[in-house]
mmCIF file of C-alpha atoms in Angstrom:
data_model
loop_
_atom_site.group_PDB
_atom_site.id
_atom_site.type_symbol
_atom_site.label_atom_id
_atom_site.label_comp_id
_atom_site.label_asym_id
_atom_site.label_seq_id
_atom_site.Cartn_x
_atom_site.Cartn_y
_atom_site.Cartn_z
ATOM 1 C CA MET A 1 -88.515 43.135 7.155
ATOM 2 C CA THR A 2 -85.353 42.753 5.166
ATOM 3 C CA ALA A 3 -83.399 45.423 3.362
ATOM 4 C CA LEU A 4 -83.606 46.355 -0.274
ATOM 5 C CA ALA A 5 -79.890 46.700 -0.875
ATOM 6 C CA ASP A 6 -78.579 49.295 -3.309
ATOM 7 C CA ARG A 7 -78.307 47.718 -6.740
ATOM 8 C CA PRO A 8 -77.021 48.903 -10.096
ATOM 9 C CA THR A 9 -79.749 50.658 -12.025
ATOM 10 C CA ASP A 10 -78.278 50.373 -15.514
ATOM 11 C CA SER A 11 -79.808 47.022 -16.419
ATOM 12 C CA GLU A 12 -83.178 45.352 -16.402
ATOM 13 C CA PRO A 13 -83.915 41.718 -15.501
ATOM 14 C CA HIS A 14 -84.074 39.223 -18.358
ATOM 15 C CA ARG A 15 -87.171 37.168 -19.069
ATOM 16 C CA SER A 16 -86.508 34.608 -16.317
ATOM 17 C CA GLY A 17 -86.044 37.550 -13.945
ATOM 18 C CA TRP A 18 -89.665 38.524 -14.431
ATOM 19 C CA ALA A 19 -90.676 34.979 -13.472
ATOM 20 C CA VAL A 20 -88.615 35.295 -10.287
ATOM 21 C CA LEU A 21 -90.229 38.680 -9.628
ATOM 22 C CA ALA A 22 -93.730 37.177 -9.959
ATOM 23 C CA ALA A 23 -92.878 34.148 -7.811
ATOM 24 C CA GLY A 24 -91.334 36.347 -5.125
ATOM 25 C CA ALA A 25 -94.348 38.661 -5.099
ATOM 26 C CA ALA A 26 -96.657 35.634 -4.755
ATOM 27 C CA ALA A 27 -94.610 34.263 -1.846
ATOM 28 C CA LEU A 28 -94.710 37.614 -0.037
ATOM 29 C CA ALA A 29 -98.451 37.878 -0.685
ATOM 30 C CA VAL A 30 -98.980 34.489 0.996
ATOM 31 C CA ALA A 31 -96.661 35.110 3.928
ATOM 32 C CA MET A 32 -97.531 38.693 4.786
ATOM 33 C CA GLY A 33 -100.541 39.961 2.850
ATOM 34 C CA ILE A 34 -102.649 36.908 3.728
ATOM 35 C CA GLY A 35 -100.908 34.808 6.373
ATOM 36 C CA ARG A 36 -100.224 37.766 8.588
ATOM 37 C CA PHE A 37 -102.654 40.541 7.732
ATOM 38 C CA VAL A 38 -105.902 38.742 6.841
ATOM 39 C CA TYR A 39 -106.501 38.667 10.591
ATOM 40 C CA THR A 40 -107.235 42.408 10.474
ATOM 41 C CA PRO A 41 -110.460 42.268 8.359
ATOM 42 C CA ILE A 42 -111.564 38.965 9.938
ATOM 43 C CA LEU A 43 -111.131 40.268 13.495
ATOM 44 C CA PRO A 44 -114.461 42.212 13.604
ATOM 45 C CA LEU A 45 -116.287 39.079 12.407
ATOM 46 C CA MET A 46 -114.653 37.039 15.160
ATOM 47 C CA HIS A 47 -115.743 39.650 17.708
ATOM 48 C CA ASP A 48 -119.350 39.493 16.461
ATOM 49 C CA GLN A 49 -119.718 35.792 15.638
ATOM 50 C CA ALA A 50 -117.082 33.788 17.519
ATOM 51 C CA GLY A 51 -117.267 35.460 20.926
ATOM 52 C CA LEU A 52 -113.717 36.815 20.787
ATOM 53 C CA SER A 53 -113.217 39.710 23.193
ATOM 54 C CA GLN A 54 -111.218 42.838 22.392
ATOM 55 C CA SER A 55 -108.419 41.768 24.733
ATOM 56 C CA GLY A 56 -108.521 38.266 23.252
ATOM 57 C CA GLY A 57 -108.077 39.773 19.796
ATOM 58 C CA ALA A 58 -105.024 41.685 20.985
ATOM 59 C CA THR A 59 -103.592 38.507 22.519
ATOM 60 C CA LEU A 60 -103.928 36.601 19.250
ATOM 61 C CA ALA A 61 -102.247 39.481 17.425
ATOM 62 C CA THR A 62 -99.369 39.345 19.903
ATOM 63 C CA ALA A 63 -99.023 35.586 19.335
ATOM 64 C CA ASN A 64 -98.528 36.195 15.614
ATOM 65 C CA TYR A 65 -95.970 38.944 16.171
ATOM 66 C CA LEU A 66 -94.084 36.803 18.693
ATOM 67 C CA GLY A 67 -93.972 34.019 16.134
ATOM 68 C CA TYR A 68 -92.678 36.485 13.544
ATOM 69 C CA LEU A 69 -89.853 37.507 15.863
ATOM 70 C CA ILE A 70 -88.902 33.859 16.408
ATOM 71 C CA GLY A 71 -89.011 33.160 12.684
ATOM 72 C CA ALA A 72 -86.893 36.224 11.887
ATOM 73 C CA LEU A 73 -84.237 35.137 14.390
ATOM 74 C CA ILE A 74 -83.908 31.569 13.059
ATOM 75 C CA PRO A 75 -81.922 32.499 9.907
ATOM 76 C CA ILE A 76 -79.720 34.769 12.028
ATOM 77 C CA VAL A 77 -78.743 31.772 14.157
ATOM 78 C CA ARG A 78 -78.533 29.475 11.111
ATOM 79 C CA PRO A 79 -77.676 31.665 8.096
ATOM 80 C CA ALA A 80 -77.531 28.641 5.772
ATOM 81 C CA LEU A 81 -81.319 28.397 6.028
ATOM 82 C CA LEU A 82 -81.588 31.528 3.882
ATOM 83 C CA LYS A 83 -80.676 29.237 0.961
ATOM 84 C CA SER A 84 -83.177 26.505 1.832
ATOM 85 C CA GLY A 85 -85.830 25.892 -0.818
ATOM 86 C CA TRP A 86 -87.440 23.110 1.191
ATOM 87 C CA LEU A 87 -87.860 25.386 4.227
ATOM 88 C CA LEU A 88 -89.444 28.036 2.004
ATOM 89 C CA ARG A 89 -91.984 25.572 0.582
ATOM 90 C CA GLY A 90 -92.651 23.948 3.946
ATOM 91 C CA SER A 91 -93.303 27.364 5.487
ATOM 92 C CA LEU A 92 -95.722 28.268 2.676
ATOM 93 C CA LEU A 93 -97.644 25.066 3.398
ATOM 94 C CA ALA A 94 -97.596 25.865 7.122
ATOM 95 C CA VAL A 95 -99.165 29.276 6.449
ATOM 96 C CA ILE A 96 -101.955 27.611 4.446
ATOM 97 C CA GLY A 97 -102.499 24.985 7.136
ATOM 98 C CA THR A 98 -102.791 27.483 9.989
ATOM 99 C CA LEU A 99 -105.295 29.558 7.995
ATOM 100 C CA ALA A 100 -107.423 26.488 7.260
ATOM 101 C CA LEU A 101 -107.369 25.262 10.868
ATOM 102 C CA MET A 102 -108.487 28.524 12.509
ATOM 103 C CA PRO A 103 -112.237 27.864 11.880
ATOM 104 C CA VAL A 104 -112.072 24.247 13.094
ATOM 105 C CA THR A 105 -112.137 25.276 16.755
ATOM 106 C CA GLN A 106 -113.179 28.120 19.021
ATOM 107 C CA SER A 107 -110.517 27.354 21.603
ATOM 108 C CA GLN A 108 -108.485 30.470 22.222
ATOM 109 C CA PRO A 109 -105.362 28.540 23.358
ATOM 110 C CA ILE A 110 -105.424 26.617 20.059
ATOM 111 C CA TRP A 111 -105.967 29.871 18.149
ATOM 112 C CA PHE A 112 -102.957 31.288 19.998
ATOM 113 C CA GLY A 113 -100.817 28.342 18.915
ATOM 114 C CA LEU A 114 -101.969 28.554 15.309
ATOM 115 C CA ARG A 115 -101.260 32.274 15.055
ATOM 116 C CA LEU A 116 -97.857 31.725 16.695
ATOM 117 C CA ILE A 117 -96.971 29.060 14.099
ATOM 118 C CA ALA A 118 -98.308 31.299 11.326
ATOM 119 C CA GLY A 119 -95.991 34.080 12.515
ATOM 120 C CA VAL A 120 -92.930 31.807 12.469
ATOM 121 C CA ALA A 121 -93.802 30.491 9.000
ATOM 122 C CA SER A 122 -94.551 33.962 7.614
ATOM 123 C CA ALA A 123 -91.204 35.303 8.786
ATOM 124 C CA LEU A 124 -89.310 32.361 7.297
ATOM 125 C CA VAL A 125 -91.052 32.764 3.940
ATOM 126 C CA PHE A 126 -90.318 36.476 4.028
ATOM 127 C CA VAL A 127 -86.606 36.323 4.755
ATOM 128 C CA ILE A 128 -85.929 33.399 2.384
ATOM 129 C CA ALA A 129 -88.007 34.904 -0.441
ATOM 130 C CA VAL A 130 -86.268 38.273 -0.086
ATOM 131 C CA SER A 131 -82.888 36.539 -0.108
ATOM 132 C CA ALA A 132 -83.903 34.758 -3.318
ATOM 133 C CA LEU A 133 -85.063 38.022 -4.901
ATOM 134 C CA LEU A 134 -81.805 39.767 -4.041
ATOM 135 C CA ASP A 135 -79.830 36.810 -5.402
ATOM 136 C CA HIS A 136 -81.671 36.552 -8.713
ATOM 137 C CA LEU A 137 -82.333 40.254 -9.332
ATOM 138 C CA HIS A 138 -78.994 41.639 -8.197
ATOM 139 C CA GLY A 139 -78.515 43.404 -11.534
ATOM 140 C CA ALA A 140 -82.010 44.875 -11.673
ATOM 141 C CA ALA A 141 -83.107 48.381 -10.782
ATOM 142 C CA GLN A 142 -83.979 48.647 -7.095
ATOM 143 C CA HIS A 143 -87.540 49.778 -7.817
ATOM 144 C CA LEU A 144 -88.203 46.420 -9.531
ATOM 145 C CA VAL A 145 -87.393 44.595 -6.302
ATOM 146 C CA GLY A 146 -89.770 47.093 -4.707
ATOM 147 C CA TRP A 147 -92.505 45.846 -7.036
ATOM 148 C CA ALA A 148 -91.945 42.350 -5.652
ATOM 149 C CA PHE A 149 -92.583 43.804 -2.198
ATOM 150 C CA GLY A 150 -95.823 45.083 -3.669
ATOM 151 C CA GLY A 151 -96.975 41.478 -3.460
ATOM 152 C CA ILE A 152 -97.650 42.152 0.214
ATOM 153 C CA GLY A 153 -100.073 44.908 -0.729
ATOM 154 C CA ALA A 154 -101.673 42.690 -3.370
ATOM 155 C CA GLY A 155 -102.196 39.958 -0.779
ATOM 156 C CA ILE A 156 -103.766 42.457 1.623
ATOM 157 C CA ALA A 157 -106.091 43.775 -1.098
ATOM 158 C CA LEU A 158 -107.150 40.335 -2.374
ATOM 159 C CA SER A 159 -107.781 38.856 1.059
ATOM 160 C CA GLY A 160 -109.549 42.040 2.192
ATOM 161 C CA LEU A 161 -111.785 41.947 -0.867
ATOM 162 C CA LEU A 162 -112.536 38.295 -0.197
ATOM 163 C CA VAL A 163 -113.584 39.007 3.389
ATOM 164 C CA LEU A 164 -115.631 42.018 2.236
ATOM 165 C CA VAL A 165 -117.627 39.814 -0.157
ATOM 166 C CA LEU A 166 -118.054 37.065 2.425
ATOM 167 C CA ARG A 167 -119.476 39.463 5.022
ATOM 168 C CA THR A 168 -122.868 39.151 3.337
ATOM 169 C CA VAL A 169 -122.800 35.491 2.260
ATOM 170 C CA GLY A 170 -120.596 33.781 4.822
ATOM 171 C CA SER A 171 -119.134 33.957 8.310
ATOM 172 C CA TRP A 172 -115.824 34.281 10.082
ATOM 173 C CA ARG A 173 -115.198 30.614 9.309
ATOM 174 C CA THR A 174 -115.654 31.015 5.567
ATOM 175 C CA GLY A 175 -113.346 34.021 5.711
ATOM 176 C CA TRP A 176 -110.494 31.888 7.056
ATOM 177 C CA TRP A 177 -111.166 28.996 4.664
ATOM 178 C CA ALA A 178 -111.404 31.279 1.631
ATOM 179 C CA SER A 179 -108.142 32.944 2.650
ATOM 180 C CA ALA A 180 -106.476 29.533 2.911
ATOM 181 C CA ALA A 181 -107.701 28.715 -0.602
ATOM 182 C CA LEU A 182 -106.352 32.016 -1.931
ATOM 183 C CA ALA A 183 -103.007 31.373 -0.228
ATOM 184 C CA ALA A 184 -102.884 27.897 -1.783
ATOM 185 C CA LEU A 185 -103.489 29.344 -5.245
ATOM 186 C CA LEU A 186 -100.695 31.881 -4.838
ATOM 187 C CA THR A 187 -98.403 29.198 -3.417
ATOM 188 C CA VAL A 188 -98.634 27.418 -6.768
ATOM 189 C CA LEU A 189 -97.164 30.563 -8.362
ATOM 190 C CA ALA A 190 -94.499 30.831 -5.667
ATOM 191 C CA TRP A 191 -93.525 27.146 -5.600
ATOM 192 C CA ARG A 192 -90.605 27.346 -8.042
ATOM 193 C CA LEU A 193 -88.943 30.244 -6.245
ATOM 194 C CA ALA A 194 -85.614 29.100 -4.849
ATOM 195 C CA PRO A 195 -82.587 30.953 -3.516
ATOM 196 C CA GLU A 196 -79.347 30.535 -5.385
ATOM 197 C CA PRO A 197 -76.915 28.167 -3.666
ATOM 198 C CA ALA A 198 -74.151 29.758 -1.626
ATOM 199 C CA SER A 199 -71.488 31.000 -4.025
ATOM 200 C CA ALA A 200 -67.859 30.142 -3.708
ATOM 201 C CA LYS A 201 -67.212 33.798 -4.505
ATOM 202 C CA ALA A 202 -68.898 34.905 -1.313
ATOM 203 C CA GLY A 203 -65.677 35.620 0.507
ATOM 204 C CA PRO A 204 -65.071 38.036 3.352
ATOM 205 C CA GLY A 205 -65.434 41.076 1.073
ATOM 206 C CA ARG A 206 -63.411 44.209 0.752
ATOM 207 C CA MET A 207 -62.365 45.747 4.016
ATOM 208 C CA SER A 208 -61.606 49.367 4.742
ATOM 209 C CA GLU A 209 -61.373 51.536 7.789
ATOM 210 C CA ARG A 210 -64.622 51.150 9.683
ATOM 211 C CA PRO A 211 -66.734 54.311 9.603
ATOM 212 C CA THR A 212 -68.106 55.627 12.866
ATOM 213 C CA THR A 213 -71.865 55.427 12.339
ATOM 214 C CA HIS A 214 -72.983 54.378 15.812
ATOM 215 C CA ARG A 215 -74.997 57.452 16.725
ATOM 216 C CA TRP A 216 -76.946 57.425 13.472
ATOM 217 C CA PHE A 217 -77.634 53.719 13.773
ATOM 218 C CA VAL A 218 -78.873 54.010 17.361
ATOM 219 C CA THR A 219 -81.198 56.825 16.258
ATOM 220 C CA LEU A 220 -82.410 54.736 13.327
ATOM 221 C CA LEU A 221 -83.009 51.687 15.535
ATOM 222 C CA THR A 222 -84.933 53.787 18.069
ATOM 223 C CA GLY A 223 -87.162 55.309 15.401
ATOM 224 C CA TYR A 224 -87.792 51.961 13.700
ATOM 225 C CA THR A 225 -88.714 50.275 16.979
ATOM 226 C CA LEU A 226 -91.201 53.072 17.689
ATOM 227 C CA GLU A 227 -92.588 52.646 14.170
ATOM 228 C CA GLY A 228 -93.064 48.946 14.898
ATOM 229 C CA VAL A 229 -95.162 49.800 17.967
ATOM 230 C CA GLY A 230 -97.297 52.456 16.295
ATOM 231 C CA TYR A 231 -97.864 50.919 12.882
ATOM 232 C CA ILE A 232 -98.906 47.526 14.218
ATOM 233 C CA ILE A 233 -101.620 49.013 16.441
ATOM 234 C CA ALA A 234 -103.195 50.514 13.332
ATOM 235 C CA GLY A 235 -102.432 47.441 11.228
ATOM 236 C CA THR A 236 -104.264 45.227 13.735
ATOM 237 C CA PHE A 237 -107.240 47.357 14.746
ATOM 238 C CA LEU A 238 -107.874 49.780 11.873
ATOM 239 C CA VAL A 239 -110.754 47.795 10.352
ATOM 240 C CA ALA A 240 -112.428 47.233 13.721
ATOM 241 C CA ALA A 241 -111.983 50.924 14.610
ATOM 242 C CA ILE A 242 -113.609 52.118 11.391
ATOM 243 C CA GLY A 243 -116.393 49.560 11.816
ATOM 244 C CA GLN A 244 -117.325 51.008 15.214
ATOM 245 C CA THR A 245 -118.393 54.340 13.730
ATOM 246 C CA SER A 246 -119.252 53.367 10.140
ATOM 247 C CA PRO A 247 -121.114 50.639 8.246
ATOM 248 C CA GLY A 248 -119.353 47.270 8.543
ATOM 249 C CA TRP A 249 -118.484 47.103 4.854
ATOM 250 C CA LEU A 250 -116.540 50.345 5.084
ATOM 251 C CA GLY A 251 -113.911 48.880 7.401
ATOM 252 C CA SER A 252 -113.252 45.937 5.080
ATOM 253 C CA GLY A 253 -113.339 48.254 2.066
ATOM 254 C CA ALA A 254 -110.777 50.520 3.710
ATOM 255 C CA TRP A 255 -108.507 47.527 4.237
ATOM 256 C CA VAL A 256 -108.697 46.728 0.529
ATOM 257 C CA LEU A 257 -107.552 50.312 -0.105
ATOM 258 C CA VAL A 258 -104.641 49.796 2.295
ATOM 259 C CA GLY A 259 -103.507 46.877 0.161
ATOM 260 C CA LEU A 260 -103.955 48.685 -3.143
ATOM 261 C CA ALA A 261 -101.995 51.697 -1.878
ATOM 262 C CA ALA A 262 -99.219 49.388 -0.624
ATOM 263 C CA VAL A 263 -98.694 47.667 -3.999
ATOM 264 C CA PRO A 264 -96.577 50.460 -5.574
ATOM 265 C CA ALA A 265 -95.331 51.957 -2.283
ATOM 266 C CA SER A 266 -91.843 50.427 -1.994
ATOM 267 C CA ALA A 267 -91.078 51.001 -5.678
ATOM 268 C CA PHE A 268 -92.384 54.584 -5.469
ATOM 269 C CA TRP A 269 -90.306 55.575 -2.444
ATOM 270 C CA ALA A 270 -87.229 53.792 -3.834
ATOM 271 C CA ALA A 271 -87.557 55.861 -7.001
ATOM 272 C CA LEU A 272 -87.835 59.090 -4.968
ATOM 273 C CA SER A 273 -84.683 58.183 -3.031
ATOM 274 C CA ARG A 274 -82.676 58.840 -6.183
ATOM 275 C CA ARG A 275 -83.502 62.534 -5.844
ATOM 276 C CA TRP A 276 -84.069 63.099 -2.112
ATOM 277 C CA SER A 277 -82.134 61.695 0.819
ATOM 278 C CA ARG A 278 -83.593 58.709 2.622
ATOM 279 C CA PRO A 279 -83.710 60.459 6.045
ATOM 280 C CA THR A 280 -85.774 63.249 4.465
ATOM 281 C CA LEU A 281 -88.157 60.749 2.895
ATOM 282 C CA LEU A 282 -88.490 58.928 6.226
ATOM 283 C CA ILE A 283 -89.595 62.154 7.913
ATOM 284 C CA VAL A 284 -92.237 62.665 5.231
ATOM 285 C CA MET A 285 -93.494 59.074 5.354
ATOM 286 C CA LEU A 286 -93.691 58.848 9.128
ATOM 287 C CA PHE A 287 -95.509 62.183 9.386
ATOM 288 C CA VAL A 288 -98.000 61.141 6.699
ATOM 289 C CA GLN A 289 -98.504 57.784 8.414
ATOM 290 C CA ALA A 290 -99.148 59.426 11.808
ATOM 291 C CA VAL A 291 -101.813 61.623 10.222
ATOM 292 C CA GLY A 292 -103.388 58.616 8.532
ATOM 293 C CA ILE A 293 -103.556 56.623 11.769
ATOM 294 C CA ALA A 294 -105.095 59.512 13.706
ATOM 295 C CA LEU A 295 -107.823 60.335 11.149
ATOM 296 C CA PRO A 296 -110.345 57.572 12.067
ATOM 297 C CA ALA A 297 -109.981 58.522 15.743
ATOM 298 C CA LEU A 298 -110.681 62.188 15.021
ATOM 299 C CA SER A 299 -113.489 61.741 12.494
ATOM 300 C CA GLY A 300 -116.020 58.977 12.005
ATOM 301 C CA GLY A 301 -116.898 59.800 8.431
ATOM 302 C CA ALA A 302 -116.356 57.635 5.385
ATOM 303 C CA ALA A 303 -113.971 60.165 3.837
ATOM 304 C CA ALA A 304 -111.658 60.073 6.858
ATOM 305 C CA ALA A 305 -111.650 56.264 6.816
ATOM 306 C CA LEU A 306 -110.756 56.057 3.140
ATOM 307 C CA VAL A 307 -108.063 58.751 3.312
ATOM 308 C CA SER A 308 -106.613 57.017 6.374
ATOM 309 C CA ALA A 309 -106.436 53.725 4.485
ATOM 310 C CA VAL A 310 -104.593 55.264 1.540
ATOM 311 C CA LEU A 311 -102.092 57.146 3.712
ATOM 312 C CA PHE A 312 -101.369 54.099 5.859
ATOM 313 C CA GLY A 313 -101.037 51.732 2.913
ATOM 314 C CA ALA A 314 -98.779 54.107 0.998
ATOM 315 C CA THR A 315 -96.271 54.410 3.835
ATOM 316 C CA PHE A 316 -95.898 51.339 6.053
ATOM 317 C CA LEU A 317 -93.989 49.237 3.483
ATOM 318 C CA GLY A 318 -92.038 52.249 2.271
ATOM 319 C CA VAL A 319 -90.849 53.024 5.801
ATOM 320 C CA ALA A 320 -89.636 49.454 6.280
ATOM 321 C CA SER A 321 -87.750 49.268 2.985
ATOM 322 C CA LEU A 322 -86.072 52.681 3.387
ATOM 323 C CA VAL A 323 -85.090 52.150 7.024
ATOM 324 C CA LEU A 324 -83.415 48.874 6.185
ATOM 325 C CA ALA A 325 -81.708 50.429 3.184
ATOM 326 C CA VAL A 326 -80.319 53.151 5.497
ATOM 327 C CA GLY A 327 -79.129 50.449 7.901
ATOM 328 C CA ALA A 328 -77.259 48.709 5.085
ATOM 329 C CA HIS A 329 -75.823 52.074 3.963
ATOM 330 C CA LEU A 330 -74.411 52.777 7.435
ATOM 331 C CA ARG A 331 -72.459 49.480 7.364
ATOM 332 C CA PHE A 332 -73.190 48.902 11.036
ATOM 333 C CA PRO A 333 -72.443 45.264 11.959
ATOM 334 C CA HIS A 334 -75.576 43.080 11.654
ATOM 335 C CA ALA A 335 -77.613 46.204 10.923
ATOM 336 C CA VAL A 336 -80.497 44.434 9.172
ATOM 337 C CA ALA A 337 -80.769 41.759 11.863
ATOM 338 C CA LEU A 338 -80.782 44.339 14.658
ATOM 339 C CA LEU A 339 -83.335 46.563 12.920
ATOM 340 C CA THR A 340 -85.622 43.612 12.199
ATOM 341 C CA THR A 341 -85.396 42.538 15.838
ATOM 342 C CA GLY A 342 -86.240 46.037 17.098
ATOM 343 C CA TYR A 343 -89.188 46.269 14.700
ATOM 344 C CA SER A 344 -90.455 42.850 15.803
ATOM 345 C CA VAL A 345 -90.162 43.737 19.488
ATOM 346 C CA GLY A 346 -92.144 46.904 18.784
ATOM 347 C CA GLN A 347 -94.865 44.870 17.078
ATOM 348 C CA ILE A 348 -95.148 42.594 20.098
ATOM 349 C CA ALA A 349 -95.326 45.567 22.454
ATOM 350 C CA GLY A 350 -97.970 47.473 20.452
ATOM 351 C CA PRO A 351 -101.060 45.295 21.070
ATOM 352 C CA LEU A 352 -99.992 44.671 24.677
ATOM 353 C CA LEU A 353 -99.665 48.414 25.269
ATOM 354 C CA VAL A 354 -103.201 49.254 24.163
ATOM 355 C CA SER A 355 -104.966 46.043 25.225
ATOM 356 C CA PRO A 356 -106.148 47.504 28.591
ATOM 357 C CA LEU A 357 -107.757 50.412 26.704
ATOM 358 C CA LEU A 358 -109.745 48.413 24.152
ATOM 359 C CA HIS A 359 -112.855 48.019 26.324
ATOM 360 C CA ASN A 360 -113.484 51.728 25.718
ATOM 361 C CA GLY A 361 -113.172 51.362 21.949
ATOM 362 C CA TYR A 362 -110.375 52.042 19.491
ATOM 363 C CA ARG A 363 -110.204 55.851 19.474
ATOM 364 C CA LEU A 364 -107.591 56.202 22.227
ATOM 365 C CA PRO A 365 -105.405 53.302 20.975
ATOM 366 C CA LEU A 366 -105.273 54.861 17.504
ATOM 367 C CA LEU A 367 -104.335 58.255 18.948
ATOM 368 C CA ILE A 368 -101.586 56.602 21.001
ATOM 369 C CA ALA A 369 -100.350 54.818 17.869
ATOM 370 C CA ALA A 370 -100.276 58.113 15.968
ATOM 371 C CA ALA A 371 -98.319 59.762 18.793
ATOM 372 C CA ILE A 372 -95.759 56.944 18.794
ATOM 373 C CA VAL A 373 -95.286 57.215 15.032
ATOM 374 C CA ALA A 374 -94.905 60.980 15.491
ATOM 375 C CA ALA A 375 -92.110 60.231 17.987
ATOM 376 C CA ALA A 376 -90.493 58.083 15.299
ATOM 377 C CA THR A 377 -90.704 61.123 13.013
ATOM 378 C CA VAL A 378 -88.686 63.097 15.554
ATOM 379 C CA ALA A 379 -86.064 60.322 15.532
ATOM 380 C CA ALA A 380 -85.943 60.502 11.727
ATOM 381 C CA ALA A 381 -85.426 64.268 11.961
ATOM 382 C CA ALA A 382 -82.527 63.720 14.364
ATOM 383 C CA LEU A 383 -81.093 61.215 11.892
ATOM 384 C CA ARG A 384 -80.696 63.983 9.313
ATOM 385 C CA VAL A 385 -78.258 65.944 11.496
ATOM 386 C CA ARG A 386 -74.914 65.621 9.670
ATOM 387 C CA PHE A 387 -76.028 62.290 8.252
ATOM 388 C CA PRO A 388 -73.118 60.534 6.456
ATOM 389 C CA HIS A 389 -74.519 60.275 2.940
ATOM 390 C CA ARG A 390 -71.241 58.761 1.798
ATOM 391 C CA VAL A 391 -69.953 55.828 3.822
ATOM 392 C CA GLY A 392 -66.942 53.826 2.733
ATOM 393 C CA PRO A 393 -67.616 50.117 2.205
ATOM 394 C CA MET A 394 -66.832 47.837 5.103
ATOM 395 C CA VAL A 395 -68.151 44.703 3.417
ATOM 396 C CA GLU A 396 -69.657 43.970 0.060
ATOM 397 C CA PRO A 397 -73.174 45.479 -0.086
ATOM 398 C CA SER A 398 -74.830 42.202 -1.072
ATOM 399 C CA ARG A 399 -73.341 40.437 1.956
ATOM 400 C CA GLN A 400 -74.315 43.259 4.325
ATOM 401 C CA ALA A 401 -77.885 43.269 3.047
ATOM 402 C CA ARG A 402 -78.274 39.593 3.792
ATOM 403 C CA SER A 403 -76.390 39.547 7.115
#
């Protein structure tokens, strides 16, 4: 994910700013909440109705995460694409198309290709939409940009609710088609979102003596990569894991709760960062997330499933936004790009790591995921040691955030 750069908090967006906020939230809902994460509630239906094995499900998840890594790297190689409105709209259409084509076949190689393309398109929508939000809302309070990130949670909740309803009246195929229709509807809202053209004022920025922040950045990158591994195991298999020990509707219902809890998460944690340091908040979030991931593995009750969903939803977006904000604060060269790459590599590794264990169920994979997130908590604790809360500017913050 991309950083929420520090912004002035003494002004609110004007009326057109709210339109940008809504369009950006809709784009993120399509790209991430639906295009990427609808696979989680549909996965149990594909196991039951489409003959998809547990290892096959993990392989398809890996295809999507590999595509996301490729898509995230494209604007790094060609930074001008961050300003491309046509690429944003084309990627939105690609997300819709891959969702609609999933039910047309039961060929796993074709499914692999579709999820790979969906990952590339989702990442492109994400990075371009975030760039547009930062361009248009640069004078707005940071928590308002966080509300745009809440579009991801809204997309998760809406698509999860859709799949929950269709469990009784449809099949895995109708789940994909209905999700494509929902994505198309939201794309209409997102269509007019466009990044601002590159400004002539975007010069090299103010230079000063480069601060030595290497050790903190390496610690941050290590923790964020571990978070990528642990969170994605839960994000992929949580619904299926709950469904193994509870009624089928409970897993889909828990996923709706994940989305609802994620809607205010980035804005909430951004607001708290005004009072508490970001490394401290990262320790809290990662610890809470580890507990949430472990709960369904330790208890099969409905209460554990629902509490797990809320804890997971309330933290996974917050962790991403705060980590990237810390990376921008440290002024490490290409911090956001490096952190996004580490996170993406972790997401690819997660399903591959636990795939050999899935034939015995999801309990052990979830416990492993919780342990990995706990290790990320240790990295966050190490980050607090003499953390440089004040770092002199090396480049303009807006340029660093979009590097």
